Amino acid sequence: MTPRPLEPDPGHAGEGKSRRAPCPLPPRSADPPEEEFPLLRFQELTKRYGTATVFDGFSLDVDDGRFVALLGPSGCGKSTLFNVLTGLVPADGGALFWRGRPCPDLTGRVAYMQQRDLLLPWLSLEENVLLPRLAAGSVTDEDRRLAASLLRSVGLGDRSASRPGQVSGGMRQRAALARTVMTGHDLFLLDEPLSALDAVTRLDLQDLLLDVHLSHRKTTVMITHDVEEALRLADEIVLLSAAPMTVVERLVLDEARPRPVEKPRWAALKGRLLASLRREVRR
């Protein structure tokens, strides 16, 4: 399905300025660019559990550097799609392509941030951020400097020695985001990472996610049930059907971010998206 662009607001010429200093990042992966291909392609992907079909013939392209929000009913298959991508479960049919090359999954190529922070309680926040390097076999002095810099960038420079149980839920999610960045991978998969937070903390973390994306152009695919969150942050919104999951509509949003979702234009689009979601839930 070809994305349908929305006309940009003439009052906004480009992306909004970040409110924080850019988070430092490790070097990008060594894969050569393949400009003629999207970064990621789902082609006729199928997954079943027994007699239940989660998706059948699911197709979607994700271009390099984009922020794509997946918006769909609960239980439609969004998290299963991420599990297939990360190799946690196999697909039953179809294909995945990474920079134009077929691959069974994207193990080792993506950073996956889930609803729970999944920090190890016996490690400090700094040690948790360093876990991707520990998993790779060693931690260098440069890695430690980078971890400390990342923690400062997410507002935790003075809490690096604290353990997860000693900080708030919002702080833990900030540390989890720093750990996600520490992987150095080109693609971030975010599965409702902010859903358990209070409203104010959630807005702050949305801004922080956007800072990381805009500063470093990491391709980001985020599952969310929050229409306003999708409208504030995403380049594209992919509206998904109830299971078996298909693409109902794909919108390209060109105005600067974070978007003022209280303005009439975005409030009207929010209403339309919510109406579409309600139709899918009742289908």
Short mmCIF file of C-alpha atoms in Angstrom, two decimals:
data_model
loop_
_atom_site.label_atom_id
_atom_site.label_comp_id
_atom_site.label_asym_id
_atom_site.label_seq_id
_atom_site.Cartn_x
_atom_site.Cartn_y
_atom_site.Cartn_z
CA MET A 1 0.00 0.00 0.00
CA THR A 2 1.43 3.38 -1.02
CA PRO A 3 1.62 5.82 1.88
CA ARG A 4 -0.82 8.72 1.60
CA PRO A 5 0.94 11.98 2.46
CA LEU A 6 -0.71 14.75 4.41
CA GLU A 7 -0.08 18.31 3.33
CA PRO A 8 2.53 19.96 5.57
CA ASP A 9 1.52 22.85 7.80
CA PRO A 10 2.98 25.99 6.15
CA GLY A 11 3.83 27.35 9.58
CA HIS A 12 6.44 24.65 10.15
CA ALA A 13 9.39 24.41 7.82
CA GLY A 14 11.30 21.55 9.42
CA GLU A 15 11.73 19.33 12.43
CA GLY A 16 11.41 20.86 15.87
CA LYS A 17 14.58 21.53 17.78
CA SER A 18 15.58 19.03 20.42
CA ARG A 19 15.29 20.16 24.03
CA ARG A 20 18.27 18.04 25.11
CA ALA A 21 21.81 17.59 23.88
CA PRO A 22 22.03 14.77 21.29
CA CYS A 23 22.77 11.35 22.76
CA PRO A 24 26.20 10.10 21.62
CA LEU A 25 26.10 6.88 19.66
CA PRO A 26 28.46 4.08 18.70
CA PRO A 27 29.40 3.84 15.01
CA ARG A 28 26.74 2.56 12.61
CA SER A 29 26.94 -1.02 11.42
CA ALA A 30 29.35 -1.83 8.63
CA ASP A 31 26.69 -2.91 6.11
CA PRO A 32 27.04 -0.99 2.84
CA PRO A 33 24.10 1.27 1.96
CA GLU A 34 21.61 -0.11 -0.53
CA GLU A 35 19.79 3.02 -1.66
CA GLU A 36 17.49 1.24 -4.09
CA PHE A 37 15.97 -0.88 -1.30
CA PRO A 38 14.12 -0.02 1.89
CA LEU A 39 15.98 -0.74 5.09
CA LEU A 40 13.41 -3.40 5.98
CA ARG A 41 10.81 -5.21 3.90
CA PHE A 42 8.10 -7.59 5.08
CA GLN A 43 6.98 -9.58 2.04
CA GLU A 44 3.85 -11.76 2.24
CA LEU A 45 4.72 -12.72 5.82
CA THR A 46 2.55 -15.38 7.49
CA LYS A 47 2.30 -16.56 11.09
CA ARG A 48 -0.13 -19.04 12.62
CA TYR A 49 -0.60 -20.54 16.05
CA GLY A 50 -2.51 -23.76 15.54
CA THR A 51 -5.74 -22.82 13.76
CA ALA A 52 -5.40 -19.11 14.61
CA THR A 53 -3.93 -16.95 11.85
CA VAL A 54 -2.08 -13.94 13.22
CA PHE A 55 -1.18 -12.53 9.81
CA ASP A 56 -1.30 -13.98 6.32
CA GLY A 57 0.48 -12.25 3.45
CA PHE A 58 1.53 -9.22 5.52
CA SER A 59 3.66 -6.75 3.54
CA LEU A 60 5.27 -3.46 4.57
CA ASP A 61 8.37 -1.43 3.70
CA VAL A 62 10.27 0.64 6.27
CA ASP A 63 12.69 3.20 4.84
CA ASP A 64 15.99 4.09 6.46
CA GLY A 65 15.80 6.89 9.03
CA ARG A 66 12.02 6.88 9.40
CA PHE A 67 9.93 6.82 12.57
CA VAL A 68 7.00 4.48 11.91
CA ALA A 69 4.15 4.02 14.40
CA LEU A 70 2.15 0.78 14.23
CA LEU A 71 -1.37 1.48 15.43
CA GLY A 72 -3.86 -1.37 15.71
CA PRO A 73 -6.29 -3.19 17.99
CA SER A 74 -5.00 -5.18 20.97
CA GLY A 75 -4.16 -8.74 19.98
CA CYS A 76 -3.97 -8.06 16.24
CA GLY A 77 -0.39 -9.36 15.92
CA LYS A 78 1.90 -6.35 16.34
CA SER A 79 4.08 -7.88 19.08
CA THR A 80 4.16 -11.20 17.19
CA LEU A 81 5.52 -9.31 14.19
CA PHE A 82 8.35 -7.99 16.39
CA ASN A 83 8.97 -11.49 17.74
CA VAL A 84 9.36 -12.79 14.19
CA LEU A 85 11.74 -9.92 13.37
CA THR A 86 13.95 -10.64 16.36
CA GLY A 87 14.00 -14.40 15.84
CA LEU A 88 12.01 -15.23 18.97
CA VAL A 89 9.45 -17.11 16.87
CA PRO A 90 9.74 -18.30 13.25
CA ALA A 91 7.51 -17.10 10.43
CA ASP A 92 5.40 -19.73 8.71
CA GLY A 93 5.70 -18.16 5.29
CA GLY A 94 6.84 -15.14 3.35
CA ALA A 95 10.17 -13.38 3.58
CA LEU A 96 12.11 -10.61 5.33
CA PHE A 97 14.61 -8.42 3.51
CA TRP A 98 17.29 -6.28 5.16
CA ARG A 99 18.74 -3.66 2.80
CA GLY A 100 17.50 -5.78 -0.08
CA ARG A 101 18.99 -9.04 1.18
CA PRO A 102 16.79 -11.95 2.28
CA CYS A 103 17.23 -13.04 5.89
CA PRO A 104 15.27 -15.35 8.24
CA ASP A 105 15.22 -12.72 11.00
CA LEU A 106 17.16 -9.68 12.20
CA THR A 107 18.99 -11.21 15.15
CA GLY A 108 21.98 -9.01 15.95
CA ARG A 109 20.73 -6.13 13.80
CA VAL A 110 17.99 -4.58 15.94
CA ALA A 111 17.59 -3.11 19.41
CA TYR A 112 14.34 -4.17 21.07
CA MET A 113 12.80 -2.04 23.85
CA GLN A 114 9.71 -3.49 25.50
CA GLN A 115 7.01 -2.31 27.92
CA ARG A 116 9.05 -3.48 30.90
CA ASP A 117 12.51 -2.00 31.31
CA LEU A 118 14.07 -5.47 31.90
CA LEU A 119 16.98 -3.98 33.84
CA LEU A 120 18.93 -6.45 35.96
CA PRO A 121 18.23 -5.49 39.59
CA TRP A 122 21.65 -6.49 40.94
CA LEU A 123 23.52 -4.22 38.50
CA SER A 124 23.88 -0.44 38.61
CA LEU A 125 22.25 1.68 35.93
CA GLU A 126 25.64 2.15 34.28
CA GLU A 127 26.29 -1.59 34.28
CA ASN A 128 22.85 -2.20 32.78
CA VAL A 129 23.60 0.27 29.99
CA LEU A 130 26.86 -1.58 29.34
CA LEU A 131 25.10 -4.96 28.95
CA PRO A 132 25.20 -4.92 25.12
CA ARG A 133 28.97 -4.59 25.32
CA LEU A 134 29.25 -7.29 27.99
CA ALA A 135 27.20 -9.59 25.77
CA ALA A 136 29.62 -8.89 22.93
CA GLY A 137 32.47 -10.15 25.10
CA SER A 138 34.30 -7.18 26.59
CA VAL A 139 33.92 -3.63 27.87
CA THR A 140 36.52 -1.02 26.95
CA ASP A 141 37.28 2.32 28.55
CA GLU A 142 35.64 3.96 25.53
CA ASP A 143 32.49 1.91 26.19
CA ARG A 144 32.43 3.16 29.78
CA ARG A 145 32.83 6.76 28.65
CA LEU A 146 30.01 6.30 26.15
CA ALA A 147 27.71 4.73 28.77
CA ALA A 148 28.38 7.61 31.16
CA SER A 149 27.69 10.12 28.41
CA LEU A 150 24.44 8.37 27.46
CA LEU A 151 23.25 8.41 31.05
CA ARG A 152 23.97 12.15 31.25
CA SER A 153 22.03 12.67 28.02
CA VAL A 154 18.93 10.99 29.46
CA GLY A 155 19.19 12.92 32.72
CA LEU A 156 20.72 10.16 34.85
CA GLY A 157 24.32 11.28 35.08
CA ASP A 158 24.08 11.59 38.86
CA ARG A 159 22.33 8.21 39.27
CA SER A 160 24.68 5.97 37.31
CA ALA A 161 25.72 4.03 40.43
CA SER A 162 22.11 3.49 41.58
CA ARG A 163 20.41 0.13 41.17
CA PRO A 164 17.03 -0.11 39.38
CA GLY A 165 15.14 -0.59 42.64
CA GLN A 166 16.46 2.74 43.89
CA VAL A 167 14.99 4.88 41.10
CA SER A 168 11.54 5.63 39.68
CA GLY A 169 9.84 3.84 36.80
CA GLY A 170 10.50 6.78 34.50
CA MET A 171 14.20 6.72 35.38
CA ARG A 172 14.35 3.00 34.70
CA GLN A 173 12.84 3.54 31.25
CA ARG A 174 15.40 6.29 30.60
CA ALA A 175 18.15 3.82 31.47
CA ALA A 176 16.53 1.22 29.22
CA LEU A 177 16.54 3.73 26.35
CA ALA A 178 20.23 4.46 26.96
CA ARG A 179 20.91 0.71 26.85
CA THR A 180 18.97 0.50 23.57
CA VAL A 181 21.15 3.23 22.06
CA MET A 182 24.27 1.48 23.38
CA THR A 183 23.67 -1.43 21.02
CA GLY A 184 24.64 0.75 18.06
CA HIS A 185 22.10 -1.03 15.84
CA ASP A 186 20.43 0.72 12.91
CA LEU A 187 16.86 -0.28 13.80
CA PHE A 188 15.00 0.33 17.06
CA LEU A 189 11.89 -1.75 17.82
CA LEU A 190 9.79 -0.15 20.56
CA ASP A 191 6.88 -2.21 21.93
CA GLU A 192 4.79 0.27 23.94
CA PRO A 193 7.81 1.29 26.04
CA LEU A 194 5.99 4.20 27.69
CA SER A 195 2.56 2.68 28.32
CA ALA A 196 3.04 2.12 32.07
CA LEU A 197 4.18 5.67 32.86
CA ASP A 198 2.19 8.58 34.25
CA ALA A 199 1.08 11.27 31.79
CA VAL A 200 3.80 13.85 32.54
CA THR A 201 6.64 11.33 32.58
CA ARG A 202 5.30 9.81 29.39
CA LEU A 203 5.40 13.17 27.59
CA ASP A 204 8.98 13.73 28.79
CA LEU A 205 10.02 10.29 27.56
CA GLN A 206 8.29 10.88 24.23
CA ASP A 207 10.42 13.99 23.80
CA LEU A 208 13.51 12.01 24.71
CA LEU A 209 12.71 9.30 22.15
CA LEU A 210 12.24 11.97 19.55
CA ASP A 211 15.57 13.58 20.50
CA VAL A 212 17.37 10.29 19.87
CA HIS A 213 15.58 9.75 16.57
CA LEU A 214 16.04 13.27 15.19
CA SER A 215 19.64 13.67 16.34
CA HIS A 216 20.90 10.35 15.01
CA ARG A 217 18.32 9.25 12.41
CA LYS A 218 17.96 5.81 13.87
CA THR A 219 15.16 3.99 12.08
CA THR A 220 12.42 3.46 14.66
CA VAL A 221 9.34 1.24 14.52
CA MET A 222 7.08 1.74 17.53
CA ILE A 223 3.99 -0.18 18.58
CA THR A 224 1.51 2.04 20.35
CA HIS A 225 -2.18 2.13 21.24
CA ASP A 226 -1.99 5.86 21.91
CA VAL A 227 -3.15 7.81 18.86
CA GLU A 228 -1.81 11.11 20.24
CA GLU A 229 1.61 9.52 20.82
CA ALA A 230 1.69 8.36 17.21
CA LEU A 231 0.65 11.79 15.93
CA ARG A 232 3.23 13.61 18.09
CA LEU A 233 6.22 11.48 17.13
CA ALA A 234 5.93 9.52 13.89
CA ASP A 235 6.89 10.23 10.29
CA GLU A 236 4.38 7.60 9.27
CA ILE A 237 1.40 5.94 10.93
CA VAL A 238 0.48 2.44 9.77
CA LEU A 239 -3.10 1.59 10.74
CA LEU A 240 -3.51 -2.16 11.17
CA SER A 241 -6.57 -4.38 11.09
CA ALA A 242 -7.78 -6.88 13.62
CA ALA A 243 -6.29 -10.37 13.18
CA PRO A 244 -5.41 -11.63 10.70
CA MET A 245 -3.39 -8.43 10.60
CA THR A 246 -3.18 -6.39 7.40
CA VAL A 247 -2.39 -2.76 6.56
CA VAL A 248 -5.63 -0.75 6.48
CA GLU A 249 -4.09 2.66 5.84
CA ARG A 250 -0.68 4.30 5.83
CA LEU A 251 -0.30 8.01 6.50
CA VAL A 252 2.81 10.14 5.94
CA LEU A 253 3.00 13.11 8.32
CA ASP A 254 5.23 15.97 7.23
CA GLU A 255 4.84 18.64 9.91
CA ALA A 256 7.55 19.36 12.49
CA ARG A 257 7.66 17.21 15.63
CA PRO A 258 6.62 16.99 18.40
CA ARG A 259 3.33 17.98 16.81
CA PRO A 260 0.75 20.11 18.62
CA VAL A 261 -1.95 17.45 18.72
CA GLU A 262 -4.39 19.84 20.38
CA LYS A 263 -4.64 21.90 17.16
CA PRO A 264 -7.81 21.34 15.09
CA ARG A 265 -6.01 19.66 12.20
CA TRP A 266 -4.47 16.97 14.37
CA ALA A 267 -7.49 16.65 16.62
CA ALA A 268 -9.60 15.89 13.53
CA LEU A 269 -7.10 13.27 12.35
CA LYS A 270 -7.03 11.76 15.84
CA GLY A 271 -10.81 11.42 15.71
CA ARG A 272 -10.67 9.71 12.32
CA LEU A 273 -7.98 7.27 13.43
CA LEU A 274 -9.89 6.43 16.61
CA ALA A 275 -13.03 5.78 14.56
CA SER A 276 -11.06 3.43 12.28
CA LEU A 277 -9.62 1.61 15.30
CA ARG A 278 -13.08 1.18 16.82
CA ARG A 279 -14.34 -0.31 13.56
CA GLU A 280 -11.47 -2.81 13.58
CA VAL A 281 -12.07 -3.75 17.24
CA ARG A 282 -15.74 -4.46 16.47
CA ARG A 283 -15.03 -6.35 13.26
#
